[in-house]
CSV table of C-alpha atoms in Angstrom, one decimal:
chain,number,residue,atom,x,y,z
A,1,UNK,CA,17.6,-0.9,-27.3
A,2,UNK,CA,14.4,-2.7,-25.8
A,3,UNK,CA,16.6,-4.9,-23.7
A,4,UNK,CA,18.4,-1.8,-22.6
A,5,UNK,CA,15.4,-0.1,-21.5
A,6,UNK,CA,14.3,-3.3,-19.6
A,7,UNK,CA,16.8,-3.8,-17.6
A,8,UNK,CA,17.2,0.1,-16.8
A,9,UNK,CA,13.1,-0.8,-15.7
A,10,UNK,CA,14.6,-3.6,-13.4
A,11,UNK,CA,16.5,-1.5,-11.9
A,12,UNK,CA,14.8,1.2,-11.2
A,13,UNK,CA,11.6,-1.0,-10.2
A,14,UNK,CA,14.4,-2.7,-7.6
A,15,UNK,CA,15.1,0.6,-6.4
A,16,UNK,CA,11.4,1.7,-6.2
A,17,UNK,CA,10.4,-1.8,-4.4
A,18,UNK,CA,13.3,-1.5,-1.9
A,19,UNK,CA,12.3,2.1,-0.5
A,20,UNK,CA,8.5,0.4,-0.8
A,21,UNK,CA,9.2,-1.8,1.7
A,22,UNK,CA,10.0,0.3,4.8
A,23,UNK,CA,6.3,1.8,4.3
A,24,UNK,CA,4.9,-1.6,3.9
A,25,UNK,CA,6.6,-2.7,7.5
A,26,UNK,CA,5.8,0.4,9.0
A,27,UNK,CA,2.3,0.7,7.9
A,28,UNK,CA,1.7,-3.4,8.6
A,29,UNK,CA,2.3,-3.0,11.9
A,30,UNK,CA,1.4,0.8,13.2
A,31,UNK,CA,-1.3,1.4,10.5
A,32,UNK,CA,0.5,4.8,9.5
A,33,UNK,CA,2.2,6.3,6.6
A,34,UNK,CA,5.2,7.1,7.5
A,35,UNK,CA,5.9,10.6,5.7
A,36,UNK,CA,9.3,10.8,7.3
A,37,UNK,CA,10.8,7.6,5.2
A,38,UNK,CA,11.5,9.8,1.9
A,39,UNK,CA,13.7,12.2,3.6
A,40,UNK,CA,15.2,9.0,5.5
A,41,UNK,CA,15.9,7.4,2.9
A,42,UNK,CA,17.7,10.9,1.2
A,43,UNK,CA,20.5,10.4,4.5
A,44,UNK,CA,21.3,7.3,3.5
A,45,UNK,CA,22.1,8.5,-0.4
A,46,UNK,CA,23.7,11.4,1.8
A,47,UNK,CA,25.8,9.1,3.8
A,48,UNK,CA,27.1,7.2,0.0
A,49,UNK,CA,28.2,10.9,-0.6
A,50,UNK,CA,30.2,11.4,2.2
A,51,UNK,CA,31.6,8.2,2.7
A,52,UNK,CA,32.3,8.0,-1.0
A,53,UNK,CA,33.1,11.4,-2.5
A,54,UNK,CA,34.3,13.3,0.8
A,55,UNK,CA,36.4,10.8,2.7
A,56,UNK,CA,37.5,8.8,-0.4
A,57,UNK,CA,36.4,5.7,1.2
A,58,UNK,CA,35.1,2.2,-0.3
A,59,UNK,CA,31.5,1.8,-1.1
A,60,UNK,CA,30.8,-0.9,1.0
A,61,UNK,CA,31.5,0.6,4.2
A,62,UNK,CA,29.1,3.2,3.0
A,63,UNK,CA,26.5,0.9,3.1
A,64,UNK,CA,27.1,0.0,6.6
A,65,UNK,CA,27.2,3.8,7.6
A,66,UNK,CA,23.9,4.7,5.7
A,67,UNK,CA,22.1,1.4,7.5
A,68,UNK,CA,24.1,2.2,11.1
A,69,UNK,CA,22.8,6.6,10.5
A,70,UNK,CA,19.7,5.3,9.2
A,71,UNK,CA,18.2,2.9,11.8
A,72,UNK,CA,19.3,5.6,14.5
A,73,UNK,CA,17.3,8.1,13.1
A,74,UNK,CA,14.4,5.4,12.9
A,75,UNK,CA,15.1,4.6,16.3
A,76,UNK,CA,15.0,8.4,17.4
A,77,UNK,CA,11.7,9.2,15.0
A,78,UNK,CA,9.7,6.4,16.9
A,79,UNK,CA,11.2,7.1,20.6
A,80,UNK,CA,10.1,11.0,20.2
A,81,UNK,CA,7.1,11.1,17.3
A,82,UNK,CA,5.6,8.5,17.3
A,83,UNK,CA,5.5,6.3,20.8
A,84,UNK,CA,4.4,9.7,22.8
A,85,UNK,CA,1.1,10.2,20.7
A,86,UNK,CA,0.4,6.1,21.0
A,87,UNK,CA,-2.0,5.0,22.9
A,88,UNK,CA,-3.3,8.3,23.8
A,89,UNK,CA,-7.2,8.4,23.5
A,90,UNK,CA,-7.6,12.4,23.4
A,91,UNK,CA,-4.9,11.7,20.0
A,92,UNK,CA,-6.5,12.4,16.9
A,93,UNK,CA,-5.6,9.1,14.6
A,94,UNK,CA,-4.4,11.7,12.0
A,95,UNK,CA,-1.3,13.0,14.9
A,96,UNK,CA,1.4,10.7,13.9
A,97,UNK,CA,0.8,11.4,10.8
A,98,UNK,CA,1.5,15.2,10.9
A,99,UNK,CA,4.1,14.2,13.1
A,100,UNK,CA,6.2,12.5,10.1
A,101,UNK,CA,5.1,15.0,8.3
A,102,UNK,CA,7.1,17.3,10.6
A,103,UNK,CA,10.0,15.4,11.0
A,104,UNK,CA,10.1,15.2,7.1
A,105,UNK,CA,10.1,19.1,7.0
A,106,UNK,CA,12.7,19.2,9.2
A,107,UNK,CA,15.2,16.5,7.8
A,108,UNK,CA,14.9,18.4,4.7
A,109,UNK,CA,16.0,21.7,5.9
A,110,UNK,CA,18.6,19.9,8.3
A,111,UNK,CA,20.6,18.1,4.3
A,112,UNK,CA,19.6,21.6,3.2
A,113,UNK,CA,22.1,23.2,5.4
A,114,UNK,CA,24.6,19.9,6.5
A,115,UNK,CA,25.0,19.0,2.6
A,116,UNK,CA,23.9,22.5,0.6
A,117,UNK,CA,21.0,22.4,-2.3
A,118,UNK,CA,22.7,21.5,-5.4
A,119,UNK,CA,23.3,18.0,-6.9
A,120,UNK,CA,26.3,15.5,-5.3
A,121,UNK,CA,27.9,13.1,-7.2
A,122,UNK,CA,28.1,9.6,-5.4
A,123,UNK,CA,32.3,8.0,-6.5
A,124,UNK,CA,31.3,4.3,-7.3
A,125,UNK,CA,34.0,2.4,-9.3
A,126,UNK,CA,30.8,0.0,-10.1
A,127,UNK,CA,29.2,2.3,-12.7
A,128,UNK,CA,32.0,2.3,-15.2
A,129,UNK,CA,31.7,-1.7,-15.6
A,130,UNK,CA,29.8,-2.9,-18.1
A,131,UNK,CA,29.1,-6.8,-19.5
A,132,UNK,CA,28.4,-6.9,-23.6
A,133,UNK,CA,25.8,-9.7,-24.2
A,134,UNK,CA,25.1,-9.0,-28.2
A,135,UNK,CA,24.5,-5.1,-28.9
A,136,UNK,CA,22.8,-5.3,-25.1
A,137,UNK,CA,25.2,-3.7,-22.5
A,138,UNK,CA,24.9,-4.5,-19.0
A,139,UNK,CA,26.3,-2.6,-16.1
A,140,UNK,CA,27.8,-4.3,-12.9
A,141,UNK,CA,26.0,-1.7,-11.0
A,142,UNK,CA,22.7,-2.8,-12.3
A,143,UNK,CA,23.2,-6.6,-11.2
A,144,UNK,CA,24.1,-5.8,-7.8
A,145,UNK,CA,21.2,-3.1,-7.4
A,146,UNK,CA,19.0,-6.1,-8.5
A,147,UNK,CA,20.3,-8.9,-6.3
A,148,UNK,CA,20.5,-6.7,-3.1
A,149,UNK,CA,16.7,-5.9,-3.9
A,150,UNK,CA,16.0,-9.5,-4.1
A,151,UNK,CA,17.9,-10.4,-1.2
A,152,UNK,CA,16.7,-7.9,0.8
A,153,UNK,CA,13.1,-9.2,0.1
A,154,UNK,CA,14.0,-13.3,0.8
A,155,UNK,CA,15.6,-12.4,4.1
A,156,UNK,CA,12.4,-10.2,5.0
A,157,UNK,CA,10.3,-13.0,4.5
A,158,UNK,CA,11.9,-15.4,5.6
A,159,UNK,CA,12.1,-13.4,9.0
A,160,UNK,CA,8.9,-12.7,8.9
A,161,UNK,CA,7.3,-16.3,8.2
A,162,UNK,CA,9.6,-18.5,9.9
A,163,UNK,CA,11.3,-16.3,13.1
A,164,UNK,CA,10.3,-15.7,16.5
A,165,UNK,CA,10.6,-12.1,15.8
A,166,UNK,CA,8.9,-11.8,12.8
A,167,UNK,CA,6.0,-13.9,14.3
A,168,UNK,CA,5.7,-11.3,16.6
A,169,UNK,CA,5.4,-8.8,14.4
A,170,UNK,CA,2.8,-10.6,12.1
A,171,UNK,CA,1.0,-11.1,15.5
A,172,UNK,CA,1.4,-7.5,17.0
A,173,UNK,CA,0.6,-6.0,13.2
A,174,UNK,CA,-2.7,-8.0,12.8
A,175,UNK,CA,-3.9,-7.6,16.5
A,176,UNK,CA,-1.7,-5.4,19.0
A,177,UNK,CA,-3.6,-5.7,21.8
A,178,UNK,CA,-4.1,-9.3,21.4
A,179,UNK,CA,-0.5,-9.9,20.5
A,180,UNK,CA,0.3,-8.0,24.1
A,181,UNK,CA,-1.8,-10.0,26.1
A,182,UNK,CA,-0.5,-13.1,24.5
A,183,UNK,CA,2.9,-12.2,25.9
A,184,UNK,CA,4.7,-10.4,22.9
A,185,UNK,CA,6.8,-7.0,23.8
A,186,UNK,CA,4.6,-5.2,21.4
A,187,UNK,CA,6.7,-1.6,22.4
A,188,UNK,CA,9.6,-3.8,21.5
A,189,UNK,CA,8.4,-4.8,18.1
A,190,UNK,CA,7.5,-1.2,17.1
A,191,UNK,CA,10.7,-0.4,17.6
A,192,UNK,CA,12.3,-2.8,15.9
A,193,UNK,CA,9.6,-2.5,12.5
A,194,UNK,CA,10.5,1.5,12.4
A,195,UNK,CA,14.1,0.4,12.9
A,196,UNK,CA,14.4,-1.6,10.3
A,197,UNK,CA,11.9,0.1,8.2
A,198,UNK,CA,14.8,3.2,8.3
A,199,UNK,CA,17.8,0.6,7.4
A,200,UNK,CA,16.3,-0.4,4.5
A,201,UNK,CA,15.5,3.1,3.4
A,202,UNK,CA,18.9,3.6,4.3
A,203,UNK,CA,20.6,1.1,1.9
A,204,UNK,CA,17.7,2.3,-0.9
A,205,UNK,CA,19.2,5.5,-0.8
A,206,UNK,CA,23.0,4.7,-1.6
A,207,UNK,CA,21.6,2.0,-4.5
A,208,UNK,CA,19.7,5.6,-5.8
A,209,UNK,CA,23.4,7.6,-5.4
A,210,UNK,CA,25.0,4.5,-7.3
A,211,UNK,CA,22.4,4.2,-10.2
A,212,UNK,CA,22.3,7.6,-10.6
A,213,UNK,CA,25.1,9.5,-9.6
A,214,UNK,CA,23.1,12.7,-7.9
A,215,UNK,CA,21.8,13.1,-4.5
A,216,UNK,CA,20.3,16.5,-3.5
A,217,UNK,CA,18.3,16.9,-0.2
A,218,UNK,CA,14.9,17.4,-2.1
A,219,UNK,CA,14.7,13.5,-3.6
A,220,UNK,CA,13.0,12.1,-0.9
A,221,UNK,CA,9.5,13.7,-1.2
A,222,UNK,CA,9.9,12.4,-4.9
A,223,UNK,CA,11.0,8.9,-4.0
A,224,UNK,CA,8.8,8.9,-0.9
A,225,UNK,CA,5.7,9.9,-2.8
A,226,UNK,CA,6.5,6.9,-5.2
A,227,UNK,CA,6.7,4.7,-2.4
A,228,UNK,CA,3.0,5.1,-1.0
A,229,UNK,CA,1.3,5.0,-4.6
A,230,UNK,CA,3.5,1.2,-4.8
A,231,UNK,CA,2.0,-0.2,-1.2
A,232,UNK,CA,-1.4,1.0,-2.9
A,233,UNK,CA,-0.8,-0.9,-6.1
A,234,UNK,CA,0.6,-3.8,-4.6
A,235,UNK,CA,-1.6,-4.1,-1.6
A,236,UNK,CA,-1.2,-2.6,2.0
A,237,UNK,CA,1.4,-4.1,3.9
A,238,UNK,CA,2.2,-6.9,1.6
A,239,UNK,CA,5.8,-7.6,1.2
A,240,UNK,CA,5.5,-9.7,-2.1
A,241,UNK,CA,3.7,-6.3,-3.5
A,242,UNK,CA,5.8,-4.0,-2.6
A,243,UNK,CA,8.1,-5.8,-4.9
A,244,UNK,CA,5.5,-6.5,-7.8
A,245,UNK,CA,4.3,-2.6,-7.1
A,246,UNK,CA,7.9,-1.5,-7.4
A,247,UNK,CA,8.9,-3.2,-11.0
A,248,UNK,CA,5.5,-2.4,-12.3
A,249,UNK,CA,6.4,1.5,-11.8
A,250,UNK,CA,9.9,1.4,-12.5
A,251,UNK,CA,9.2,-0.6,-16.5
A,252,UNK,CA,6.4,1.5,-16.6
A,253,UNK,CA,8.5,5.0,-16.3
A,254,UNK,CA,11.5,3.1,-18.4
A,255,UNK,CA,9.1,2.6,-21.1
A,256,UNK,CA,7.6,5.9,-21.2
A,257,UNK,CA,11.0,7.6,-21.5
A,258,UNK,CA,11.6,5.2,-24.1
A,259,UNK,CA,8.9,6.2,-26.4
A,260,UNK,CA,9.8,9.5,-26.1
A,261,UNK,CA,7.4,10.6,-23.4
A,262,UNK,CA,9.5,11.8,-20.7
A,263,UNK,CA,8.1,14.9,-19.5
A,264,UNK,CA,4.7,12.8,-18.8
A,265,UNK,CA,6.9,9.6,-17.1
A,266,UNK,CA,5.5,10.7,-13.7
A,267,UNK,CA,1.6,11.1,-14.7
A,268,UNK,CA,2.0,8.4,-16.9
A,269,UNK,CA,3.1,5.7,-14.2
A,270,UNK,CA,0.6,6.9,-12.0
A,271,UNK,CA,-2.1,6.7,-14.3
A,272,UNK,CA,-1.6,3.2,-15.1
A,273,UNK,CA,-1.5,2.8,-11.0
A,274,UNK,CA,-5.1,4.3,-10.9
A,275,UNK,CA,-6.0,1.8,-13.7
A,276,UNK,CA,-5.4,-1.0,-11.8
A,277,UNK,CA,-6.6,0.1,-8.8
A,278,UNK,CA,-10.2,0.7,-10.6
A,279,UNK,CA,-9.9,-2.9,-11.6
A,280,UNK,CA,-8.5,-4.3,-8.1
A,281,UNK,CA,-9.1,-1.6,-5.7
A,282,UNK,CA,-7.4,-3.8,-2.4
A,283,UNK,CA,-3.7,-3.8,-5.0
A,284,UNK,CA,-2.1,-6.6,-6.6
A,285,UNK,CA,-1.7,-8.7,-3.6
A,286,UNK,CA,-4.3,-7.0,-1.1
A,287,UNK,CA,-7.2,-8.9,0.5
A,288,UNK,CA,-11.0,-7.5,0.1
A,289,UNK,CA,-12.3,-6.5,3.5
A,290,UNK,CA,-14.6,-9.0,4.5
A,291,UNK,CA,-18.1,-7.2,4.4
């Protein structure tokens, strides 16, 4: 039973960590939390549904739909909210954040009426394969939730550390304007960071439809809200602690259900967040401002 509930932690702490990562890339580089990722992130689970359950087709190709749908809508969020209000000096630093705020409102009500309120079922021939080890039980799903989680977060970094691209964005997020006048297409690099930022929430959301098997259009302010409080924990911007972040909440809620304290599973988690915080208020694998 312990084993069980560790591995469900894994997975949901994967799941947590993946959606964690589009805020860390987004806020690394434009210094903004990007309220619109949530509701992002609930197309892609969308996209698993249709794919999936509506047109009957295989589960992989939804993952190549929900990452195509996804990085457009990143692409069109950062061409019409965000790059108008950049740069501008009369902008109040709080405007791109009501911005996302307003595009999260609107995707929302958009799922609302595409998709309908209730709960859709996401057709994975995964979830009903299970591996026995002992009296532990072990779902396929589970093990390719985990490895696309951990993939995901070598390929980042080894993009980010040891690309020209993801030079550039290390540059343009610790300096832009020096990391413009040192030649890189900083507009470019945005772009790409929001871009990819969406993908990922993208593929997060058809892991959530495969794990758990409902998608409704109100899950992303959930998820989303889970997102920030990991970047906190783990440290702004940090890659590496958006992953620690992520499988600290996700045991943390598994555990809690586990002792029979589900209806606290949210508060809990987030109390043991605060904890930590008071003890390391820069996160897990943040840096203290220098004085």
């Amino acid at each position: 039973m312990l084993w069980e509930q560790l591995i469900n932690g894994i997975t949901t702490g994967s799941i947590y960590a993946i959606v964690a990562l589009g805020y860390t890339l987004v806020f690394g580089v434009l210094g903004i939390i990007n309220m619109a990722h949530g509701e992002i992130f609930m197309f892609g689970a969308f996209m698993g549904v249709v794919t999936t359950s509506t047109l009957g087709l295989p589960i992989w190709l939804a993952f190549v739909i929900a990452t195509v749908v996804t990085a457009i809508m990143g692409y069109l969020l950062e061409r019409l909210a965000l790059r108008p209000l950049r740069g501008k000096p009369e902008s109040s630093h709080l405007a791109p954040l009501i911005a996302t705020i307003g595009v999260s409102t609107f995707l929302e009500n958009l799922a609302d009426k595409l998709f309908g309120s209730g709960n859709h079922p996401v057709q994975n021939s995964l979830s009903e394969i299970r591996f026995s080890v002992g009296t532990v039980n072990i779902y396929l799903v589970q093990i390719v939730i985990f490895c696309i989680s951990v993939a995901l977060m070598i390929a980042l970094s080894y993009w980010l550390l040891k690309t020209k691209g993801g030079k550039a964005l290390r540059a343009t997020a610790e300096n832009l304007e020096t990391a413009s006048l040192l030649g890189v297409n900083t507009k470019r690099i945005i772009m790409i960071t929001v871009v990819l930022a969406s993908a990922i929430g993208g593929i997060a959301g058809i892991l959530v439809g495969m794990a758990f098997s409902s998608v409704n259009p109100q899950m992303g302010l959930s998820i989303g809200l889970k997102g920030l409080a990991i970047i906190i924990l783990g440290g702004m911007g940090n890659v590496k602690g958006a992953m620690a972040g992520g499988m600290i909440l996700g045991l943390s809620e598994t555990l809690i259900v586990a002792l029979g304290l589900s209806g606290y599973r949210d508060a809990i988690a987030f109390i043991i967040i605060i904890v930590i915080l008071l003890v390391r208020p820069q996160g897990i694998f943040g840096r203290k401002e220098a004085a």
